[in-house]
Amino acid sequence: MRTVTVVGASLSGLYAARELRAQGFDGRLVIVGDEPHRPYDRPPLSKDFLTGRCGEDRLALSDAEESAELDAEWLLGSRARGLDLRDRTVLLNNGRTVSSDGVVIATGASARRLPGPERAGVHTLRTLDDARALRAELTTGPRRVVVIGGGFVGSETASSCAGLGHDVTIVEAAPLPLVPQLGPEMATLCAALHRRGGVDLVTGTGVAALRGTLTVTGVELSDGRLLPADVVIVGIGATPNTGWLAGSTLALHDGVLCDDGCVTALPQVVAVGDVARVGGTRAEHWTSATEQPRIAVRNLLVGHTVETCRPLPYFWSDQYGARIQFAGRRLDTDTVRIAEGTVTDGAPGEDGFLALYEREGRTAAVLSVDRPRPFIRARRELARYADAMEAAAP
């Protein structure tokens, strides 16, 4: 290969570029990014950046020295609008084209928005520009904040807003936040963190409409209640950025469909990160974005799938001064028990807890709230067992 184009100046895109050089590719490397920024770390946007504890300089994922080592051609502020698979040409919105021998799709995902007209005071939190706008609004004095969606981004943002002294309410359509990830029993315990942080939690009802003409004034719920609001933060998930691939003949279904090695139906095109559906699963987690590129790049350079990836799922979230960590694959039929720590009145104790999800006499997943060391041990044991099972598979 003489030219490889990475479409997406994202975390996974940067890791793919690093892997290309590390695995011996010394040709032309082009990195296309629709934002004007070099790759930056997104997890702090809802936490330390939003609260002002860190500046933009600490978000950067690479420095000038690494940029020189990568020797890449950066096309920032350029949105991909198409991919011609006949000659693997990436079409850009400014009319430019980039012909490549190999393509890495790392375009990530975009925050879902509520339908209806745009109003001042309504925010999503996915990009640096989103975080800049929200942070500026939160520093103008006490505000009534309504967060729509109690997932990771919504919960972390609510925690940050509460820490800044705002009056915060979370609206979650499900019976509890994080039920799909944690199951009802553990989701109940983690939901108690919101109450401990002084945040109101409204569950089991959706949003009917936003009130206000030019500026948001409230959130009307499906059950008829009206929540006054000066700021509304919409955290209802993300949609993979695949629109630019329409008409490319690549298989798309909630992401770019890939085999277990991140390879699409065309061996010269691979996908990584939030946009990739690898082996039937699309995982919007930091670990997937950093682990998939090594395998994807190896398969891309070889020209077919020689290595697959099925890492143990892992995610973490920082809320109200507590760190939630989860690893493994949970089923609804698993039994859950508290292995360490305490639970008091349906809430984590001050020393946190470690919970094990058990199935057929073995631990299938582990959840920790402020128990980092035992969690690391349990996660390592899970990974060793998963590796052994994969090695033993026919």
CSV table of C-alpha atoms in Angstrom, one decimal:
chain,number,residue,atom,x,y,z
A,1,MET,CA,0.0,0.0,0.0
A,2,ARG,CA,1.3,3.4,-0.9
A,3,THR,CA,-1.5,5.6,0.5
A,4,VAL,CA,-3.8,4.9,3.5
A,5,THR,CA,-6.6,7.3,4.5
A,6,VAL,CA,-8.0,7.4,8.0
A,7,VAL,CA,-11.4,9.0,7.9
A,8,GLY,CA,-12.0,10.4,11.3
A,9,ALA,CA,-9.5,12.5,13.4
A,10,SER,CA,-10.9,10.7,16.5
A,11,LEU,CA,-9.5,8.6,19.3
A,12,SER,CA,-9.8,5.5,17.2
A,13,GLY,CA,-8.5,7.3,14.2
A,14,LEU,CA,-5.4,8.5,16.0
A,15,TYR,CA,-4.8,5.0,17.3
A,16,ALA,CA,-5.1,3.6,13.8
A,17,ALA,CA,-2.6,6.1,12.5
A,18,ARG,CA,-0.2,5.1,15.3
A,19,GLU,CA,-0.6,1.4,14.5
A,20,LEU,CA,0.0,2.0,10.8
A,21,ARG,CA,3.4,3.5,11.5
A,22,ALA,CA,4.1,1.0,14.3
A,23,GLN,CA,3.3,-2.0,12.0
A,24,GLY,CA,5.7,-0.7,9.3
A,25,PHE,CA,3.5,1.3,6.9
A,26,ASP,CA,5.9,4.0,5.6
A,27,GLY,CA,3.7,5.4,2.8
A,28,ARG,CA,1.5,8.4,2.5
A,29,LEU,CA,-0.9,8.7,5.5
A,30,VAL,CA,-3.9,11.0,5.3
A,31,ILE,CA,-6.1,11.8,8.3
A,32,VAL,CA,-9.5,13.5,7.5
A,33,GLY,CA,-11.4,15.2,10.3
A,34,ASP,CA,-14.7,17.1,10.1
A,35,GLU,CA,-13.8,19.1,13.2
A,36,PRO,CA,-11.0,21.7,13.1
A,37,HIS,CA,-9.4,20.2,16.2
A,38,ARG,CA,-6.6,17.6,16.4
A,39,PRO,CA,-7.7,14.4,18.2
A,40,TYR,CA,-8.8,15.1,21.8
A,41,ASP,CA,-10.0,13.0,24.8
A,42,ARG,CA,-13.7,13.0,25.1
A,43,PRO,CA,-14.4,11.5,28.6
A,44,PRO,CA,-13.2,14.7,30.5
A,45,LEU,CA,-15.7,16.8,28.5
A,46,SER,CA,-18.6,15.9,30.8
A,47,LYS,CA,-16.4,16.0,34.0
A,48,ASP,CA,-13.2,18.0,34.6
A,49,PHE,CA,-13.5,20.2,31.5
A,50,LEU,CA,-17.1,21.1,32.2
A,51,THR,CA,-16.4,22.0,35.8
A,52,GLY,CA,-13.3,24.0,34.9
A,53,ARG,CA,-10.8,21.7,36.6
A,54,CYS,CA,-8.9,21.1,33.3
A,55,GLY,CA,-8.3,23.2,30.3
A,56,GLU,CA,-8.3,22.4,26.6
A,57,ASP,CA,-4.5,21.8,26.6
A,58,ARG,CA,-5.0,18.8,28.8
A,59,LEU,CA,-7.5,17.2,26.3
A,60,ALA,CA,-5.0,16.8,23.5
A,61,LEU,CA,-4.1,13.2,22.7
A,62,SER,CA,-0.9,13.9,20.9
A,63,ASP,CA,1.8,16.6,20.8
A,64,ALA,CA,4.0,18.2,18.2
A,65,GLU,CA,6.7,15.5,18.6
A,66,GLU,CA,4.3,12.7,17.9
A,67,SER,CA,2.7,14.5,15.0
A,68,ALA,CA,6.2,14.8,13.4
A,69,GLU,CA,6.8,11.1,13.9
A,70,LEU,CA,3.4,10.2,12.3
A,71,ASP,CA,4.3,12.2,9.3
A,72,ALA,CA,0.6,12.4,8.4
A,73,GLU,CA,-1.2,14.8,6.1
A,74,TRP,CA,-4.0,16.3,8.2
A,75,LEU,CA,-7.1,17.5,6.5
A,76,LEU,CA,-9.1,19.0,9.4
A,77,GLY,CA,-12.4,20.8,9.0
A,78,SER,CA,-13.0,18.6,6.0
A,79,ARG,CA,-16.1,16.4,6.1
A,80,ALA,CA,-16.2,13.2,4.1
A,81,ARG,CA,-19.2,13.1,1.9
A,82,GLY,CA,-18.7,9.8,0.0
A,83,LEU,CA,-16.5,6.8,-0.6
A,84,ASP,CA,-16.0,5.4,-4.2
A,85,LEU,CA,-15.1,1.8,-3.6
A,86,ARG,CA,-14.0,1.2,-7.2
A,87,ASP,CA,-10.8,3.0,-6.6
A,88,ARG,CA,-11.1,3.6,-2.9
A,89,THR,CA,-11.5,7.4,-3.3
A,90,VAL,CA,-12.7,9.5,-0.3
A,91,LEU,CA,-14.8,12.4,-1.5
A,92,LEU,CA,-14.7,15.6,0.7
A,93,ASN,CA,-17.3,18.3,1.1
A,94,ASN,CA,-14.9,20.9,-0.3
A,95,GLY,CA,-14.7,19.1,-3.6
A,96,ARG,CA,-11.3,17.5,-2.9
A,97,THR,CA,-10.8,13.8,-3.4
A,98,VAL,CA,-8.2,11.5,-1.8
A,99,SER,CA,-7.4,8.2,-3.6
A,100,SER,CA,-6.1,5.5,-1.4
A,101,ASP,CA,-5.0,1.9,-1.4
A,102,GLY,CA,-6.5,1.4,2.1
A,103,VAL,CA,-9.2,3.2,4.1
A,104,VAL,CA,-9.8,3.2,7.9
A,105,ILE,CA,-13.3,4.3,8.8
A,106,ALA,CA,-13.2,6.0,12.2
A,107,THR,CA,-15.9,8.6,11.9
A,108,GLY,CA,-17.4,7.9,15.3
A,109,ALA,CA,-21.0,8.9,16.2
A,110,SER,CA,-23.1,12.0,16.7
A,111,ALA,CA,-25.3,12.9,19.6
A,112,ARG,CA,-29.0,12.3,19.0
A,113,ARG,CA,-31.2,15.4,19.2
A,114,LEU,CA,-34.8,16.0,20.1
A,115,PRO,CA,-37.1,16.8,17.2
A,116,GLY,CA,-38.3,20.4,16.9
A,117,PRO,CA,-37.0,23.8,16.4
A,118,GLU,CA,-33.6,24.9,17.9
A,119,ARG,CA,-33.8,26.9,21.1
A,120,ALA,CA,-31.1,28.7,23.1
A,121,GLY,CA,-30.3,26.9,26.2
A,122,VAL,CA,-30.6,23.4,24.7
A,123,HIS,CA,-27.4,21.4,24.5
A,124,THR,CA,-25.9,18.1,23.6
A,125,LEU,CA,-22.5,17.0,24.8
A,126,ARG,CA,-20.4,15.1,22.4
A,127,THR,CA,-17.7,17.4,20.9
A,128,LEU,CA,-15.3,20.0,22.3
A,129,ASP,CA,-17.4,22.7,20.8
A,130,ASP,CA,-20.5,21.3,22.6
A,131,ALA,CA,-18.6,21.4,25.9
A,132,ARG,CA,-17.3,24.9,25.3
A,133,ALA,CA,-20.8,26.2,24.7
A,134,LEU,CA,-22.3,24.4,27.7
A,135,ARG,CA,-19.5,25.4,30.1
A,136,ALA,CA,-19.9,29.0,29.1
A,137,GLU,CA,-23.6,28.9,29.9
A,138,LEU,CA,-23.1,27.2,33.3
A,139,THR,CA,-20.8,29.9,34.5
A,140,THR,CA,-23.3,32.7,34.3
A,141,GLY,CA,-24.9,31.9,37.7
A,142,PRO,CA,-27.3,29.3,39.3
A,143,ARG,CA,-29.4,27.7,36.7
A,144,ARG,CA,-32.3,25.2,36.6
A,145,VAL,CA,-30.8,22.3,34.6
A,146,VAL,CA,-32.8,19.4,33.2
A,147,VAL,CA,-30.8,16.5,31.8
A,148,ILE,CA,-32.8,14.3,29.4
A,149,GLY,CA,-31.3,10.7,29.6
A,150,GLY,CA,-29.7,9.0,32.5
A,151,GLY,CA,-27.0,7.1,30.7
A,152,PHE,CA,-23.3,7.7,31.2
A,153,VAL,CA,-23.0,11.1,29.5
A,154,GLY,CA,-26.3,12.3,31.1
A,155,SER,CA,-25.4,11.1,34.6
A,156,GLU,CA,-21.8,12.5,34.4
A,157,THR,CA,-23.0,15.8,33.1
A,158,ALA,CA,-25.7,16.0,35.9
A,159,SER,CA,-23.0,15.3,38.4
A,160,SER,CA,-20.8,18.1,37.1
A,161,CYS,CA,-23.8,20.5,37.0
A,162,ALA,CA,-24.7,19.7,40.6
A,163,GLY,CA,-21.1,20.1,41.6
A,164,LEU,CA,-21.2,23.6,40.2
A,165,GLY,CA,-24.2,24.5,42.4
A,166,HIS,CA,-27.0,24.2,39.9
A,167,ASP,CA,-30.5,22.8,40.5
A,168,VAL,CA,-30.5,19.6,38.5
A,169,THR,CA,-33.1,17.1,37.5
A,170,ILE,CA,-32.6,13.9,35.4
A,171,VAL,CA,-35.4,12.6,33.2
A,172,GLU,CA,-35.1,8.9,32.3
A,173,ALA,CA,-37.7,7.1,30.3
A,174,ALA,CA,-36.7,3.7,31.7
A,175,PRO,CA,-37.5,2.6,35.2
A,176,LEU,CA,-33.9,3.3,36.2
A,177,PRO,CA,-30.8,4.6,34.6
A,178,LEU,CA,-28.3,2.0,33.3
A,179,VAL,CA,-30.6,-1.0,33.6
A,180,PRO,CA,-29.5,-2.5,30.3
A,181,GLN,CA,-25.9,-2.4,31.4
A,182,LEU,CA,-26.2,-3.3,35.1
A,183,GLY,CA,-29.5,-5.0,35.6
A,184,PRO,CA,-32.3,-3.7,37.9
A,185,GLU,CA,-30.7,-4.7,41.2
A,186,MET,CA,-27.4,-2.9,40.7
A,187,ALA,CA,-28.9,-0.1,38.7
A,188,THR,CA,-31.0,0.7,41.8
A,189,LEU,CA,-27.9,1.0,43.9
A,190,CYS,CA,-26.1,3.2,41.4
A,191,ALA,CA,-29.2,5.4,41.0
A,192,ALA,CA,-28.9,6.2,44.7
A,193,LEU,CA,-25.7,8.1,43.8
A,194,HIS,CA,-27.9,10.8,42.2
A,195,ARG,CA,-29.9,11.3,45.4
A,196,ARG,CA,-26.7,11.4,47.4
A,197,GLY,CA,-25.4,14.1,45.0
A,198,GLY,CA,-28.6,16.2,45.4
A,199,VAL,CA,-30.0,15.5,42.0
A,200,ASP,CA,-33.7,14.8,41.4
A,201,LEU,CA,-34.3,11.7,39.4
A,202,VAL,CA,-37.6,11.4,37.4
A,203,THR,CA,-38.0,7.9,35.8
A,204,GLY,CA,-40.5,6.0,33.9
A,205,THR,CA,-41.6,8.9,31.7
A,206,GLY,CA,-40.5,10.5,28.5
A,207,VAL,CA,-40.4,14.0,27.2
A,208,ALA,CA,-43.4,15.3,25.3
A,209,ALA,CA,-42.0,18.7,24.3
A,210,LEU,CA,-39.7,21.5,25.1
A,211,ARG,CA,-41.3,24.8,26.1
A,212,GLY,CA,-40.1,28.2,25.0
A,213,THR,CA,-40.1,30.0,21.7
A,214,LEU,CA,-36.5,31.3,21.2
A,215,THR,CA,-35.1,30.2,24.5
A,216,VAL,CA,-36.0,27.1,26.4
A,217,THR,CA,-38.1,27.6,29.5
A,218,GLY,CA,-39.2,24.2,30.5
A,219,VAL,CA,-39.6,20.5,29.7
A,220,GLU,CA,-43.0,19.0,29.4
A,221,LEU,CA,-43.1,15.3,30.3
A,222,SER,CA,-45.3,12.6,28.8
A,223,ASP,CA,-47.2,12.3,32.1
A,224,GLY,CA,-48.2,15.9,31.9
A,225,ARG,CA,-45.7,17.4,34.4
A,226,LEU,CA,-43.8,20.5,33.5
A,227,LEU,CA,-40.2,21.0,34.7
A,228,PRO,CA,-39.0,24.6,34.6
A,229,ALA,CA,-35.6,24.8,32.9
A,230,ASP,CA,-33.0,27.4,32.0
A,231,VAL,CA,-30.7,24.8,30.5
A,232,VAL,CA,-31.6,21.5,28.9
A,233,ILE,CA,-29.0,18.9,28.2
A,234,VAL,CA,-30.0,16.1,25.8
A,235,GLY,CA,-28.2,12.8,26.5
A,236,ILE,CA,-30.3,10.2,24.7
A,237,GLY,CA,-27.5,8.3,22.9
A,238,ALA,CA,-25.6,8.6,19.7
A,239,THR,CA,-26.0,7.7,16.1
A,240,PRO,CA,-23.0,6.2,14.1
A,241,ASN,CA,-21.7,8.6,11.4
A,242,THR,CA,-22.4,6.4,8.4
A,243,GLY,CA,-24.5,8.9,6.3
A,244,TRP,CA,-21.4,9.7,4.1
A,245,LEU,CA,-21.2,6.0,3.1
A,246,ALA,CA,-24.7,5.8,1.6
A,247,GLY,CA,-24.4,4.4,-1.9
A,248,SER,CA,-20.9,3.0,-1.3
A,249,THR,CA,-22.3,-0.6,-1.2
A,250,LEU,CA,-20.7,-1.2,2.2
A,251,ALA,CA,-23.1,-3.0,4.5
A,252,LEU,CA,-24.6,-0.6,7.0
A,253,HIS,CA,-26.8,-1.4,10.0
A,254,ASP,CA,-26.4,0.8,13.1
A,255,GLY,CA,-22.8,1.1,12.0
A,256,VAL,CA,-20.4,-0.2,9.5
A,257,LEU,CA,-20.7,-4.0,9.4
A,258,CYS,CA,-17.4,-5.8,9.9
A,259,ASP,CA,-16.2,-9.3,10.7
A,260,ASP,CA,-14.5,-10.1,14.0
A,261,GLY,CA,-11.3,-8.5,12.6
A,262,CYS,CA,-12.9,-5.1,11.9
A,263,VAL,CA,-12.7,-5.9,8.1
A,264,THR,CA,-15.6,-4.9,5.9
A,265,ALA,CA,-16.8,-6.8,2.8
A,266,LEU,CA,-13.9,-5.1,1.0
A,267,PRO,CA,-10.6,-6.2,2.6
A,268,GLN,CA,-9.0,-2.8,1.8
A,269,VAL,CA,-11.5,-1.0,4.0
A,270,VAL,CA,-11.7,-1.5,7.8
A,271,ALA,CA,-13.7,0.3,10.5
A,272,VAL,CA,-12.9,1.0,14.2
A,273,GLY,CA,-14.4,2.7,17.2
A,274,ASP,CA,-18.0,3.9,17.7
A,275,VAL,CA,-18.9,3.6,14.0
A,276,ALA,CA,-17.9,0.0,13.7
A,277,ARG,CA,-20.2,-3.0,14.2
A,278,VAL,CA,-17.6,-5.7,14.8
A,279,GLY,CA,-18.9,-9.3,14.8
A,280,GLY,CA,-22.4,-8.0,15.4
A,281,THR,CA,-21.7,-5.6,18.2
A,282,ARG,CA,-21.1,-1.9,18.3
A,283,ALA,CA,-19.5,-0.7,21.5
A,284,GLU,CA,-19.2,3.0,22.3
A,285,HIS,CA,-16.5,2.7,24.8
A,286,TRP,CA,-13.0,4.1,25.1
A,287,THR,CA,-11.4,0.6,25.3
A,288,SER,CA,-13.0,-0.5,22.0
A,289,ALA,CA,-11.7,2.6,20.3
A,290,THR,CA,-8.1,1.9,21.5
A,291,GLU,CA,-8.0,-1.8,21.2
A,292,GLN,CA,-9.6,-2.4,17.8
A,293,PRO,CA,-7.1,-0.4,15.7
A,294,ARG,CA,-4.2,-2.7,16.2
A,295,ILE,CA,-6.1,-5.7,14.8
A,296,ALA,CA,-7.8,-3.7,12.1
A,297,VAL,CA,-4.5,-2.3,10.8
A,298,ARG,CA,-2.8,-5.7,10.8
A,299,ASN,CA,-5.7,-7.1,8.7
A,300,LEU,CA,-5.7,-4.1,6.4
A,301,LEU,CA,-2.0,-4.4,5.7
A,302,VAL,CA,-2.1,-8.1,5.1
A,303,GLY,CA,-5.1,-7.9,2.9
A,304,HIS,CA,-7.4,-10.3,4.7
A,305,THR,CA,-8.5,-11.2,8.2
A,306,VAL,CA,-5.7,-13.0,10.0
A,307,GLU,CA,-6.5,-11.8,13.6
A,308,THR,CA,-9.8,-11.2,15.3
A,309,CYS,CA,-10.7,-9.3,18.4
A,310,ARG,CA,-13.3,-10.0,21.1
A,311,PRO,CA,-12.0,-8.1,24.1
A,312,LEU,CA,-13.7,-8.4,27.4
A,313,PRO,CA,-16.3,-5.5,27.6
A,314,TYR,CA,-15.2,-2.8,30.0
A,315,PHE,CA,-16.5,0.6,30.9
A,316,TRP,CA,-16.2,3.1,33.7
A,317,SER,CA,-18.0,6.3,34.7
A,318,ASP,CA,-17.2,9.0,37.3
A,319,GLN,CA,-20.3,10.4,39.1
A,320,TYR,CA,-20.6,12.4,42.3
A,321,GLY,CA,-17.1,11.6,43.4
A,322,ALA,CA,-17.6,7.8,42.9
A,323,ARG,CA,-16.0,5.7,40.2
A,324,ILE,CA,-18.3,3.0,38.7
A,325,GLN,CA,-16.4,0.2,36.8
A,326,PHE,CA,-17.9,-2.8,35.0
A,327,ALA,CA,-16.3,-5.6,33.1
A,328,GLY,CA,-17.7,-8.8,31.5
A,329,ARG,CA,-20.9,-9.9,29.7
A,330,ARG,CA,-24.0,-9.8,31.8
A,331,LEU,CA,-27.2,-11.8,31.2
A,332,ASP,CA,-30.6,-11.2,32.7
A,333,THR,CA,-30.5,-14.7,34.2
A,334,ASP,CA,-27.3,-14.0,36.2
A,335,THR,CA,-27.4,-13.9,39.9
A,336,VAL,CA,-25.7,-11.0,41.6
A,337,ARG,CA,-24.1,-10.9,45.0
A,338,ILE,CA,-22.1,-8.2,46.9
A,339,ALA,CA,-18.7,-9.8,47.4
A,340,GLU,CA,-17.0,-6.8,49.2
A,341,GLY,CA,-18.0,-3.6,50.8
A,342,THR,CA,-21.4,-2.4,52.1
A,343,VAL,CA,-24.8,-1.4,50.9
A,344,THR,CA,-26.8,0.7,53.4
A,345,ASP,CA,-30.5,1.5,52.9
A,346,GLY,CA,-30.4,0.7,49.2
A,347,ALA,CA,-27.3,2.8,48.5
A,348,PRO,CA,-23.5,2.2,48.3
A,349,GLY,CA,-21.8,2.6,51.6
A,350,GLU,CA,-19.0,5.1,52.0
A,351,ASP,CA,-16.4,2.3,51.3
A,352,GLY,CA,-18.2,1.3,48.0
A,353,PHE,CA,-18.8,-2.3,47.0
A,354,LEU,CA,-17.8,-5.0,44.6
A,355,ALA,CA,-20.6,-7.1,43.0
A,356,LEU,CA,-20.2,-10.4,41.1
A,357,TYR,CA,-22.6,-11.5,38.4
A,358,GLU,CA,-22.5,-15.3,38.5
A,359,ARG,CA,-23.6,-17.9,36.0
A,360,GLU,CA,-23.3,-21.7,36.3
A,361,GLY,CA,-20.9,-21.5,39.1
A,362,ARG,CA,-18.6,-18.9,37.5
A,363,THR,CA,-18.2,-15.2,37.6
A,364,ALA,CA,-19.5,-13.7,34.3
A,365,ALA,CA,-19.2,-10.0,35.1
A,366,VAL,CA,-18.1,-7.7,37.9
A,367,LEU,CA,-19.3,-4.3,39.0
A,368,SER,CA,-17.3,-1.9,41.3
A,369,VAL,CA,-18.2,1.3,43.0
A,370,ASP,CA,-15.0,2.8,44.5
A,371,ARG,CA,-13.3,-0.6,44.8
A,372,PRO,CA,-10.6,-0.3,42.2
A,373,ARG,CA,-8.0,-2.8,43.4
A,374,PRO,CA,-10.3,-5.8,43.9
A,375,PHE,CA,-12.0,-4.8,40.6
A,376,ILE,CA,-8.7,-5.0,38.7
A,377,ARG,CA,-8.1,-8.5,40.1
A,378,ALA,CA,-11.5,-9.7,39.2
A,379,ARG,CA,-11.3,-8.1,35.7
A,380,ARG,CA,-7.9,-9.9,35.1
A,381,GLU,CA,-9.4,-13.2,36.1
A,382,LEU,CA,-12.4,-12.7,33.8
A,383,ALA,CA,-10.0,-11.9,30.9
A,384,ARG,CA,-7.9,-15.0,31.6
A,385,TYR,CA,-11.0,-17.2,31.6
A,386,ALA,CA,-12.3,-15.6,28.4
A,387,ASP,CA,-8.9,-16.1,26.7
A,388,ALA,CA,-8.8,-19.7,27.8
A,389,MET,CA,-12.3,-20.3,26.5
A,390,GLU,CA,-11.5,-18.7,23.1
A,391,ALA,CA,-8.3,-20.8,22.8
A,392,ALA,CA,-10.3,-24.0,23.5
A,393,ALA,CA,-13.0,-23.2,20.9
A,394,PRO,CA,-12.9,-25.3,17.7
